[in-house]
């Protein structure tokens, strides 16, 4: 072979090798799978090079002192997180070295014990993160009174790196403000999730307890990262079978998986379980046989799950059995079950979402009417769980008057993370702003500054228990929540439960950085979209204080015309009160007088047209269509303007998102873009259907420049979505 040809072949081989190496590098540099949202806010993507070098210097080794599964979970998560963020495996060390991260409690770590750290006041779940010098080495320590505090501290340190904050010179202490930070899963035992838009239940009762899907651990990691410490596994419309050994074995398996992550399991208990399972002729809470049954059941559960959290109970509401079936009160029922759990340290979470077929008063008033007379009668280990608003998780409601009205009762907050009334999983609606609004509302229970947040975190009335819960939005979809942006609501629930005074914007920003990236060109537009998104939904669904206009049953899409349902207060027409003359629900003294359930300062504000404000106008007042608002427009014109503005807001979100093309990984980008397109269509549907209907009442022309609905009213009324997901009865 001539020299030249040989040289050519060598060069070809070298080029081939280079190509191969290049390809291999590309393959290695890219994640094995496209990003699909599975990793949530725990993506641990590499931070950029200059920052990475700085972080590496402060994260050279991990010195985890302690042998518990929780310390192991914390150390493992730290190693996993750092490997992703810093692009290299950080080894576990055995002794103090420069750049070590030291984890432990005074009990588990001689080093931490020797430092006499100010851990008082941090409780069992708080933590301290400090940059210190130990034996001449620079060390970052994460210490807590108990291992779970260390776990939370690890997630906080990771968050600092994920959001590119400095981790030198640290002196950070934090502890949760609320004791029970919970997610309530409305999961049926056949895996149908009521009001679930993210697939089937995560709990596969069929393959449990033998098969423990690694996803259960990922779920627990995500929850622990935001401080969730309690999970109710099953729907509040509960099936007594969950209390049988068959299910308890499976509940035990989940509890064992969640325990290292600081999470206790709870069950929704059916009040008449002694009849359904125990063949008793009654479930009367004052009957000794019933009391014995519940005590034995509690003892049995604790044999499976020694740290079982307790029962969540929906009683005498929407057809569920309860103490009133036996002429007893909610307090009688709750206290009897609480008694059974007390010796094991369990609690009863008793829901205040009640409205009874026998009670014909304004739905707004009913929870207060039933619970307020029971003030002071509940045991210490009962928490009454109240929805944020008096109606039912609407896009906007004023706070429930029960917050602030029962100082001698543990009152907990129930938010709905899953968006039953805010467009399911396809509408982008960040709920942080809604929860911030609810928590900052002033009850005036002890004068100005008696915020709902202070009722919930216990700082106003100093009760023994505090709780903030969210109805979960998870399912077995790869992205967990049914959409990328609904993950933000899960994330925010944890952050608000940890600190009800946290800012919705700060939470959105942390989430955006961790979920999408730290580039301000990404963070700013995304946070902007999130912050305006809930108001957009209010505008195109239920502006000016309208509420419960959703179609029947599934609550998907508009149904303001519906007025033929069995119960008065299932009908949207009952809630908007619209007629030829005007619109709105009069809850002042001339109407249902629901405002009297608030403190006088609040009642005065909501009761007066001059002070109620546009957001709650039609929630509390019935006004003529021609009533003039501060904007200078009539109510009718303002409704049209707001409905139209809502659609415009969605269009603006679509434009903002389109501007991020190329900056966001393709699969997640495309999913969000596709869902925003659905949202725009549905916002338009809402606007047009509602305007067509309300115009049939007001008989007024549209304000100049506003397009008429695309179809006539009958067209919207004929839409049938009976197969929409998440129904109560699938
Ligand atoms: C689980 C609303 C929902 C129901 C839910 C109920 C509740 O009415 O539509 O699906 O029941 O609230 O909170 O108990």
XYZ file of C-alpha atoms and ligand atoms in Angstrom:
744
model
C 0.000 0.000 0.000
C 1.380 3.446 -0.888
C 2.305 5.732 2.033
C -0.314 8.296 1.012
C -3.148 5.752 1.062
C -2.033 4.445 4.440
C -1.928 7.977 5.796
C -5.413 8.536 4.418
C -6.728 5.473 6.162
C -5.110 6.491 9.435
C -6.690 9.904 9.101
C -10.064 8.383 8.316
C -9.752 6.133 11.343
C -8.806 9.103 13.512
C -11.746 11.100 12.196
C -14.028 8.136 12.818
C -12.712 7.823 16.346
C -13.209 11.513 16.944
C -16.754 11.252 15.663
C -17.405 8.265 17.872
C -15.937 10.021 20.905
C -17.946 13.105 20.061
C -21.095 11.038 19.835
C -20.317 9.253 23.070
C -19.703 12.599 24.770
C -22.964 13.951 23.476
C -24.815 10.879 24.677
C -23.191 11.052 28.096
C -23.695 14.779 28.415
C -27.412 14.501 27.698
C -29.782 13.031 30.235
C -30.642 9.418 29.459
C -34.299 10.415 29.038
C -35.870 13.612 27.847
C -37.081 15.714 30.729
C -40.722 14.917 31.250
C -41.346 16.431 34.658
C -40.855 13.257 36.676
C -38.025 14.847 38.653
C -40.244 17.713 39.811
C -38.300 20.490 41.540
C -35.632 17.975 42.526
C -33.985 17.907 39.075
C -30.519 18.665 40.425
C -29.255 19.891 37.074
C -25.602 21.027 37.013
C -25.059 24.607 38.105
C -22.943 26.697 35.764
C -19.183 26.270 35.779
C -17.911 29.298 37.767
C -20.499 28.828 40.509
C -19.916 25.087 40.495
C -16.271 25.549 41.466
C -17.285 27.684 44.450
C -19.892 25.181 45.615
C -17.460 22.304 45.220
C -15.080 23.950 47.670
C -17.809 23.957 50.319
C -19.096 20.499 49.478
C -16.060 18.256 49.290
C -17.240 15.443 51.585
C -20.338 14.450 53.519
C -19.867 13.526 57.133
C -23.172 12.029 58.274
C -23.208 11.157 61.951
C -26.105 8.934 62.877
C -27.388 5.533 61.944
C -31.124 6.058 61.635
C -32.964 5.532 58.348
C -33.749 9.255 58.374
C -30.090 10.244 58.580
C -29.373 7.719 55.834
C -32.152 9.266 53.717
C -30.780 12.750 54.369
C -27.213 11.765 53.534
C -28.310 9.855 50.438
C -30.368 12.790 49.186
C -27.487 15.166 49.791
C -25.132 12.953 47.846
C -27.612 12.528 45.030
C -28.362 16.236 44.872
C -24.729 17.300 44.952
C -23.768 14.753 42.304
C -26.251 16.334 39.932
C -25.648 19.943 40.859
C -21.874 19.788 41.087
C -21.325 17.216 38.386
C -19.341 14.835 40.562
C -19.820 12.277 43.258
C -19.194 13.783 46.701
C -17.806 11.013 48.909
C -18.878 10.202 52.434
C -16.062 11.075 54.851
C -15.212 9.588 58.226
C -13.628 12.624 59.767
C -13.699 16.372 59.590
C -12.010 17.687 56.474
C -11.946 20.993 54.670
C -15.218 21.499 52.804
C -17.070 18.816 54.758
C -20.827 18.970 55.258
C -21.548 17.618 58.706
C -24.999 16.195 59.450
C -26.357 15.157 62.814
C -28.091 15.847 66.089
C -26.572 16.238 69.547
C -27.633 12.651 70.187
C -26.234 11.173 66.989
C -23.099 13.258 66.514
C -20.336 13.750 69.094
C -19.060 16.655 66.998
C -22.386 18.466 67.081
C -22.851 17.676 70.751
C -19.473 19.229 71.448
C -20.438 22.479 69.739
C -23.288 23.320 72.117
C -25.367 24.766 69.315
C -28.382 26.963 70.056
C -30.946 24.372 69.041
C -33.515 25.419 71.612
C -36.735 26.648 70.107
C -36.290 24.629 66.926
C -38.530 21.808 68.067
C -38.121 18.349 66.630
C -38.344 19.430 63.006
C -36.293 22.616 62.918
C -32.691 22.893 61.826
C -29.620 25.034 61.917
C -27.230 25.414 58.997
C -23.926 27.049 59.841
C -20.552 27.601 58.299
C -18.023 26.935 61.061
C -14.341 26.210 61.555
C -13.689 22.799 63.084
C -10.146 21.695 63.831
C -8.879 24.249 61.340
C -11.240 23.012 58.602
C -14.101 24.903 56.987
C -17.228 22.910 57.639
C -20.926 23.417 56.889
C -23.017 21.825 59.573
C -26.651 20.857 59.365
C -27.955 20.137 62.826
C -31.346 19.497 64.359
C -32.709 18.277 67.646
C -33.953 15.198 65.833
C -33.021 13.462 62.628
C -36.005 14.794 60.728
C -34.728 18.336 61.319
C -31.457 17.297 59.705
C -33.395 15.934 56.733
C -35.214 19.241 56.287
C -31.897 21.075 56.662
C -30.395 18.987 53.867
C -33.230 19.906 51.552
C -32.735 23.552 52.473
C -29.036 23.443 51.664
C -29.826 21.780 48.358
C -32.399 24.469 47.632
C -29.776 27.138 48.249
C -27.550 25.559 45.613
C -30.442 24.825 43.250
C -31.408 28.496 43.357
C -27.772 29.571 43.219
C -27.515 31.225 46.603
C -24.155 31.361 48.369
C -23.385 28.576 50.834
C -20.484 30.250 52.603
C -20.857 32.272 55.796
C -24.171 30.574 56.515
C -26.046 31.040 59.756
C -29.565 29.946 59.045
C -32.163 28.590 61.442
C -35.672 27.599 60.583
C -38.502 25.506 61.915
C -42.009 24.820 60.650
C -44.709 27.174 61.891
C -47.471 24.585 61.600
C -47.362 21.167 63.252
C -49.317 19.014 60.819
C -48.495 19.740 57.188
C -50.593 17.360 55.224
C -51.711 16.113 51.866
C -55.142 14.549 51.676
C -55.485 12.093 48.841
C -59.013 11.657 47.578
C -58.021 8.239 46.238
C -60.541 5.444 46.092
C -59.469 1.881 46.742
C -59.938 1.023 43.045
C -57.349 3.763 42.271
C -59.868 6.229 40.860
C -58.897 9.652 42.164
C -61.860 11.860 42.936
C -61.149 15.299 41.495
C -57.941 13.813 40.172
C -56.575 14.900 36.810
C -53.220 13.141 36.861
C -54.043 9.511 36.219
C -54.695 6.762 38.699
C -53.874 6.774 42.381
C -50.212 6.369 43.174
C -51.073 3.568 45.600
C -51.266 0.265 43.813
C -53.187 -1.759 46.372
C -53.089 -4.762 44.062
C -49.304 -5.148 44.058
C -48.713 -3.879 47.587
C -47.349 -4.947 50.010
C -45.000 -7.317 48.148
C -44.034 -4.880 45.436
C -42.867 -1.518 46.682
C -42.733 0.691 43.655
C -39.654 2.967 43.857
C -42.053 5.742 42.985
C -43.385 5.644 46.536
C -39.950 6.729 47.723
C -39.743 9.468 45.110
C -43.116 10.703 46.279
C -41.883 10.775 49.863
C -38.698 12.587 48.844
C -40.708 15.271 47.099
C -42.968 15.704 50.104
C -40.106 15.790 52.577
C -38.344 18.410 50.473
C -41.235 20.799 51.157
C -41.841 19.723 54.737
C -44.996 17.630 54.307
C -45.222 15.334 57.330
C -48.616 13.662 56.973
C -50.414 11.836 54.183
C -54.048 10.774 54.201
C -54.053 7.829 51.845
C -57.726 7.559 50.915
C -60.715 9.619 49.884
C -62.747 11.442 52.510
C -65.810 9.797 50.989
C -64.292 6.736 52.489
C -64.813 3.056 52.190
C -64.734 1.217 55.519
C -62.753 -1.604 53.896
C -59.561 0.402 54.226
C -59.719 -0.466 57.931
C -59.609 -4.230 57.300
C -56.423 -6.315 57.693
C -56.169 -6.731 53.929
C -55.632 -3.006 53.488
C -53.869 -2.395 56.777
C -51.036 -4.671 55.649
C -50.658 -2.466 52.604
C -50.992 0.736 54.608
C -48.169 -0.570 56.785
C -45.954 -1.064 53.720
C -46.492 2.550 52.651
C -45.980 3.827 56.191
C -42.670 1.947 56.370
C -41.524 3.574 53.135
C -42.593 7.073 54.187
C -41.324 6.950 57.786
C -37.644 7.726 57.099
C -38.810 10.826 55.270
C -40.578 12.197 58.323
C -44.048 11.300 57.048
C -46.860 9.639 58.981
C -49.826 8.048 57.328
C -53.455 8.780 58.188
C -56.665 7.192 56.953
C -60.061 8.590 56.127
C -62.422 6.645 58.347
C -66.056 5.986 57.607
C -68.112 6.899 60.603
C -70.370 3.881 60.397
C -67.483 1.393 60.085
C -68.619 -0.425 63.253
C -71.796 -1.293 61.387
C -70.148 -1.948 58.026
C -67.310 -4.047 59.398
C -68.231 -4.909 62.935
C -71.804 -5.998 62.436
C -72.933 -3.678 65.231
C -76.499 -2.452 64.963
C -75.391 1.145 65.514
C -72.507 3.586 65.159
C -73.854 5.860 67.912
C -70.757 7.469 69.418
C -72.184 7.276 72.925
C -72.891 3.555 72.710
C -70.243 1.605 74.679
C -70.125 -1.144 72.048
C -69.230 1.428 69.413
C -66.585 2.972 71.641
C -65.084 -0.449 72.289
C -65.091 -1.207 68.593
C -63.154 1.956 67.732
C -60.691 1.397 70.571
C -60.002 -2.122 69.350
C -59.692 -0.882 65.784
C -57.239 1.806 66.818
C -55.175 -0.744 68.770
C -55.139 -2.997 65.725
C -54.031 -0.213 63.389
C -51.206 0.766 65.720
C -49.969 -2.821 65.693
C -49.442 -2.410 61.957
C -48.314 1.208 62.030
C -46.906 2.265 65.405
C -46.713 5.931 64.396
C -50.103 6.038 62.655
C -51.217 9.684 62.479
C -54.949 9.309 62.944
C -58.286 9.609 61.177
C -59.671 12.177 58.790
C -63.464 12.198 58.909
C -66.104 13.622 56.625
C -69.292 13.166 58.587
C -72.860 14.078 57.760
C -71.896 15.799 54.585
C -72.973 14.986 51.049
C -74.492 11.720 52.171
C -71.688 10.400 54.364
C -72.719 8.843 57.666
C -72.043 10.717 60.881
C -73.057 11.220 64.474
C -76.144 13.193 63.529
C -77.615 9.962 62.167
C -77.765 8.948 65.842
C -78.891 12.360 67.108
C -75.414 13.182 68.373
C -73.226 16.157 67.585
C -70.036 16.459 65.582
C -68.230 16.872 68.909
C -69.686 13.615 70.241
C -68.502 11.803 67.132
C -65.081 13.372 66.924
C -64.349 12.991 70.626
C -65.286 9.329 70.653
C -62.849 8.555 67.841
C -60.220 10.836 69.354
C -60.515 8.949 72.615
C -59.705 5.723 70.851
C -56.576 7.248 69.305
C -55.407 9.324 72.247
C -53.411 6.680 74.065
C -51.416 6.086 70.876
C -50.806 9.774 70.220
C -53.153 9.942 67.213
C -55.464 12.752 66.198
C -58.877 13.098 64.628
C -59.167 15.604 61.839
C -62.845 16.366 61.560
C -63.971 18.219 58.478
C -66.224 21.250 58.731
C -67.332 20.934 55.110
C -70.883 20.044 55.961
C -74.191 20.919 54.489
C -77.195 18.919 55.265
C -80.277 18.087 53.279
C -82.373 19.183 56.247
C -80.820 22.639 56.429
C -82.129 25.046 53.861
C -80.094 28.078 54.860
C -77.501 29.737 52.629
C -74.719 27.195 52.062
C -72.297 29.877 53.239
C -73.818 29.791 56.707
C -74.064 26.074 57.279
C -70.606 25.072 58.507
C -70.605 27.900 61.025
C -74.159 27.120 62.132
C -73.199 23.535 62.885
C -69.770 24.045 64.395
C -69.818 27.345 66.211
C -72.232 26.101 68.909
C -69.719 23.308 69.628
C -66.909 25.716 70.512
C -64.872 24.414 73.431
C -66.373 20.925 73.255
C -63.739 19.161 71.173
C -60.935 17.162 72.749
C -57.363 18.404 72.481
C -56.530 15.781 69.880
C -59.330 16.846 67.547
C -58.661 19.365 64.812
C -61.570 20.830 62.910
C -60.442 21.171 59.304
C -62.076 24.091 57.509
C -61.959 24.837 53.787
C -60.470 28.235 53.046
C -63.790 29.638 51.868
C -67.357 29.110 53.042
C -68.568 27.553 49.780
C -66.225 25.078 48.104
C -62.726 25.800 46.754
C -63.939 28.397 44.287
C -61.472 30.463 42.204
C -62.109 33.298 44.645
C -63.938 33.212 47.949
C -63.647 35.282 51.094
C -62.207 33.408 54.063
C -64.505 31.109 56.013
C -65.903 32.843 59.109
C -64.965 29.787 61.185
C -61.395 31.071 61.163
C -61.393 33.400 64.063
C -64.703 32.236 65.520
C -63.583 29.278 67.636
C -60.608 30.245 69.795
C -60.943 27.183 72.039
C -60.984 24.699 69.161
C -58.040 23.552 67.049
C -58.893 24.919 63.617
C -56.927 23.668 60.619
C -56.876 24.898 57.038
C -57.937 22.817 54.046
C -56.856 24.041 50.624
C -57.495 22.195 47.399
C -54.321 21.632 45.411
C -56.086 19.726 42.690
C -57.917 22.265 40.569
C -61.477 20.979 40.561
C -62.834 24.476 40.039
C -59.895 26.110 38.298
C -59.646 24.301 34.999
C -58.408 20.857 36.018
C -54.855 20.106 34.932
C -54.829 21.939 31.622
C -55.316 25.479 32.912
C -52.253 27.184 34.234
C -53.319 28.590 37.597
C -50.762 29.085 40.325
C -52.627 28.804 43.603
C -49.958 30.420 45.761
C -51.551 33.823 45.234
C -54.966 32.482 46.243
C -53.613 30.919 49.417
C -51.639 34.018 50.258
C -54.829 36.054 49.927
C -56.730 33.660 52.208
C -53.991 33.444 54.824
C -53.413 37.189 54.980
C -57.102 37.957 55.423
C -57.812 39.586 58.756
C -60.440 37.914 60.924
C -60.290 40.698 63.542
C -60.890 37.983 66.138
C -58.446 39.636 68.519
C -58.355 43.033 66.887
C -56.493 44.097 63.785
C -53.774 41.695 62.658
C -55.672 38.531 63.616
C -54.935 36.969 60.277
C -56.114 33.575 59.119
C -52.409 32.610 59.004
C -52.187 33.284 62.737
C -55.240 31.156 63.416
C -53.741 28.359 61.360
C -50.234 28.478 62.816
C -51.633 28.666 66.336
C -50.011 31.982 67.214
C -53.365 33.741 67.717
C -55.185 31.360 70.050
C -52.288 29.156 71.212
C -54.227 25.901 70.884
C -52.381 22.618 71.256
C -52.543 21.567 67.581
C -52.083 23.297 64.258
C -52.676 21.989 60.761
C -52.581 23.041 57.132
C -53.694 20.446 54.595
C -54.112 20.339 50.850
C -56.215 18.007 48.730
C -53.459 16.400 46.690
C -53.116 16.724 42.924
C -50.917 13.698 42.334
C -51.501 10.589 40.260
C -49.501 8.114 38.282
C -48.912 10.401 35.279
C -45.186 10.687 34.601
C -45.324 14.341 35.600
C -47.189 13.465 38.828
C -49.660 16.367 38.791
C -51.171 16.139 35.333
C -49.269 19.183 34.108
C -45.889 20.753 34.613
C -47.283 23.889 36.207
C -49.560 22.024 38.600
C -46.401 20.762 40.267
C -45.986 24.332 41.470
C -49.192 24.016 43.484
C -47.996 20.876 45.215
C -44.729 22.646 45.924
C -46.474 25.775 47.191
C -48.762 23.806 49.490
C -45.737 22.506 51.350
C -44.144 25.930 51.548
C -47.317 27.588 52.871
C -47.792 24.786 55.387
C -44.252 25.289 56.602
C -44.760 29.022 56.882
C -48.239 30.436 56.228
C -46.718 33.893 55.948
C -44.388 33.024 53.100
C -44.737 35.143 49.979
C -46.418 33.567 46.959
C -43.940 35.313 44.687
C -40.914 34.021 46.575
C -42.312 30.490 46.404
C -43.017 30.836 42.678
C -39.509 32.063 42.095
C -37.882 29.209 44.007
C -40.040 26.705 42.181
C -39.332 28.241 38.783
C -35.586 28.226 39.391
C -35.558 24.632 40.527
C -37.996 23.399 37.908
C -37.004 25.352 34.817
C -33.573 26.875 35.424
C -31.913 29.901 36.982
C -31.530 32.019 33.868
C -33.393 35.284 34.585
C -34.647 35.169 31.005
C -36.561 32.048 32.051
C -37.369 32.821 35.666
C -38.873 36.267 35.187
C -41.392 35.413 32.484
C -42.416 32.213 34.221
C -42.933 33.896 37.574
C -44.838 36.664 35.807
C -47.159 34.120 34.218
C -47.699 32.340 37.504
C -48.438 35.465 39.498
C -51.158 36.630 37.112
C -52.582 33.219 36.329
C -55.151 32.750 39.097
C -56.645 36.198 38.502
C -56.962 35.259 34.840
C -59.029 32.209 35.821
C -61.198 34.321 38.128
C -61.733 36.764 35.276
C -62.794 34.244 32.649
C -64.803 32.007 35.006
C -66.267 33.923 37.925
C -65.421 37.639 37.988
C -66.651 40.232 40.490
C -67.432 37.713 43.228
C -69.479 35.246 41.189
C -68.994 31.665 42.284
C -69.980 28.073 41.587
C -70.969 28.582 37.965
C -69.375 25.294 36.921
C -71.239 22.562 35.092
C -72.850 19.886 37.223
C -71.044 16.889 38.664
C -67.690 17.057 36.952
C -67.427 20.854 37.283
C -65.738 21.049 33.888
C -66.675 24.164 31.991
C -69.474 26.684 32.449
C -73.042 25.949 33.529
C -74.403 29.231 34.947
C -77.891 28.463 33.580
C -78.324 25.277 35.624
C -81.258 25.587 38.024
C -83.004 22.213 38.019
C -80.928 20.168 40.473
C -82.454 18.429 43.424
C -80.816 20.635 46.038
C -81.187 24.387 45.777
C -77.519 24.920 46.613
C -76.223 22.640 43.893
C -77.493 25.048 41.267
C -75.247 27.720 39.797
C -78.355 29.878 39.339
C -78.829 29.847 43.116
C -75.300 31.130 43.617
C -75.340 33.979 41.098
C -78.915 35.060 41.791
C -79.178 36.634 38.339
C -82.526 37.746 36.953
C -83.953 40.406 34.665
C -83.110 43.170 37.128
C -79.728 42.315 38.475
C -77.223 39.791 39.747
C -75.455 38.651 42.922
C -76.125 36.847 46.195
C -77.387 39.115 48.923
C -75.620 37.979 52.070
C -76.229 41.222 53.934
C -78.956 41.777 56.521
C -81.507 42.166 53.723
C -80.572 38.721 52.422
C -79.139 35.624 54.117
C -77.167 37.825 56.503
C -74.202 35.448 56.334
C -71.942 38.422 56.981
C -73.057 38.364 60.612
C -70.839 35.298 61.058
C -67.757 37.504 60.710
C -66.297 39.865 63.300
C -68.076 43.250 63.124
C -65.160 44.942 61.334
C -65.234 42.339 58.570
C -69.024 42.244 58.409
C -69.093 46.014 58.021
C -66.570 45.921 55.201
C -68.285 43.155 53.235
C -71.759 44.427 54.037
C -71.253 47.884 52.618
C -71.306 48.480 48.862
C -68.825 51.291 49.286
C -66.200 49.084 50.940
C -66.822 45.542 49.724
C -64.575 45.950 46.686
C -65.038 44.552 43.200
C -63.582 41.148 43.991
C -66.387 40.260 46.387
C -69.170 42.498 45.120
C -71.513 39.783 43.833
C -70.513 37.376 46.561
C -72.225 39.587 49.121
C -74.598 41.848 47.214
C -77.361 41.629 44.688
C -77.167 44.728 42.516
C -78.963 46.010 39.409
C -77.237 45.382 36.089
C -76.831 49.122 35.811
C -75.115 49.526 39.188
C -71.987 51.596 38.624
C -68.592 50.485 39.884
C -65.544 52.570 40.722
C -64.282 51.802 37.238
C -67.118 53.990 35.962
C -68.719 51.037 34.196
C -71.981 49.312 35.007
C -71.906 45.800 36.466
C -73.048 44.423 33.138
C -70.318 46.179 31.176
C -67.729 45.309 33.802
C -68.648 41.629 33.613
C -68.087 41.622 29.880
C -64.819 43.504 30.289
C -63.559 41.085 32.944
C -64.586 37.969 31.031
C -62.786 39.321 27.988
C -59.753 40.377 29.993
C -59.440 36.825 31.296
C -59.169 35.480 27.752
C -56.625 38.177 26.885
C -54.572 37.194 29.920
C -54.365 33.629 28.658
C -53.339 34.861 25.221
C -50.609 36.888 26.884
C -49.412 33.795 28.766
C -49.209 31.931 25.470
C -47.096 34.696 23.974
C -44.813 34.723 26.978
C -44.380 30.986 26.757
C -43.719 31.135 23.020
C -40.905 33.545 23.838
C -39.248 30.784 25.835
C -39.007 28.398 22.878
C -35.499 27.071 22.622
C -34.715 27.909 26.244
C -36.817 25.088 27.683
C -36.280 21.383 27.051
C -38.535 20.300 24.188
C -40.907 17.811 25.787
C -41.889 20.004 28.708
C -42.017 23.066 26.469
C -44.403 21.366 24.075
C -46.666 20.098 26.835
C -47.062 23.533 28.376
C -47.587 25.125 24.964
C -50.267 22.546 24.146
C -52.050 23.011 27.449
C -52.006 26.797 27.121
C -53.709 26.393 23.752
C -56.413 24.315 25.444
C -56.684 26.944 28.161
C -57.200 29.700 25.628
C -59.971 27.733 23.908
C -61.636 27.019 27.223
C -61.273 30.564 28.521
C -63.027 31.691 25.358
C -65.702 29.034 25.932
C -66.227 30.255 29.495
C -66.396 33.878 28.420
C -68.762 33.310 25.548
C -71.064 30.893 27.367
C -71.357 33.146 30.418
C -71.862 36.299 28.402
C -74.496 34.579 26.240
C -76.332 33.438 29.347
C -76.084 36.606 31.417
C -77.091 38.641 28.398
C -80.229 36.543 28.190
C -81.029 37.918 31.662
C -79.771 41.490 31.421
C -80.916 41.975 27.813
C -78.335 44.707 27.517
C -76.027 45.285 24.574
C -72.357 44.445 24.832
C -70.116 47.430 25.485
C -68.591 48.901 22.337
C -65.663 46.976 20.920
C -66.460 43.658 22.623
C -67.184 40.741 20.331
C -70.413 38.801 20.800
C -70.183 35.112 21.742
C -69.319 32.854 18.828
C -72.556 30.855 19.262
C -75.982 31.306 20.727
C -76.813 30.268 24.276
C -78.464 26.997 23.252
C -75.210 25.887 21.633
C -73.325 26.251 24.917
C -76.120 24.667 26.901
C -76.019 21.599 24.678
C -72.387 20.830 25.475
C -72.231 17.568 27.380
C -69.009 16.579 29.110
C -70.227 13.598 31.008
C -66.899 11.801 30.518
C -64.785 14.545 32.040
C -62.270 13.072 34.485
C -62.242 13.074 38.258
C -65.933 12.653 38.939
C -67.222 11.733 42.370
C -68.933 8.660 40.941
C -66.993 7.488 37.900
C -64.788 14.345 48.103
C -66.714 19.026 46.745
C -66.269 18.030 45.726
C -66.502 16.617 46.216
C -65.791 16.441 47.551
C -66.345 17.470 48.519
C -65.640 17.428 49.854
O -68.099 19.019 46.864
O -66.940 18.240 44.533
O -65.980 15.717 45.273
O -65.938 15.145 48.055
O -66.146 18.747 47.985
O -64.774 18.263 50.062
O -65.951 16.587 50.678
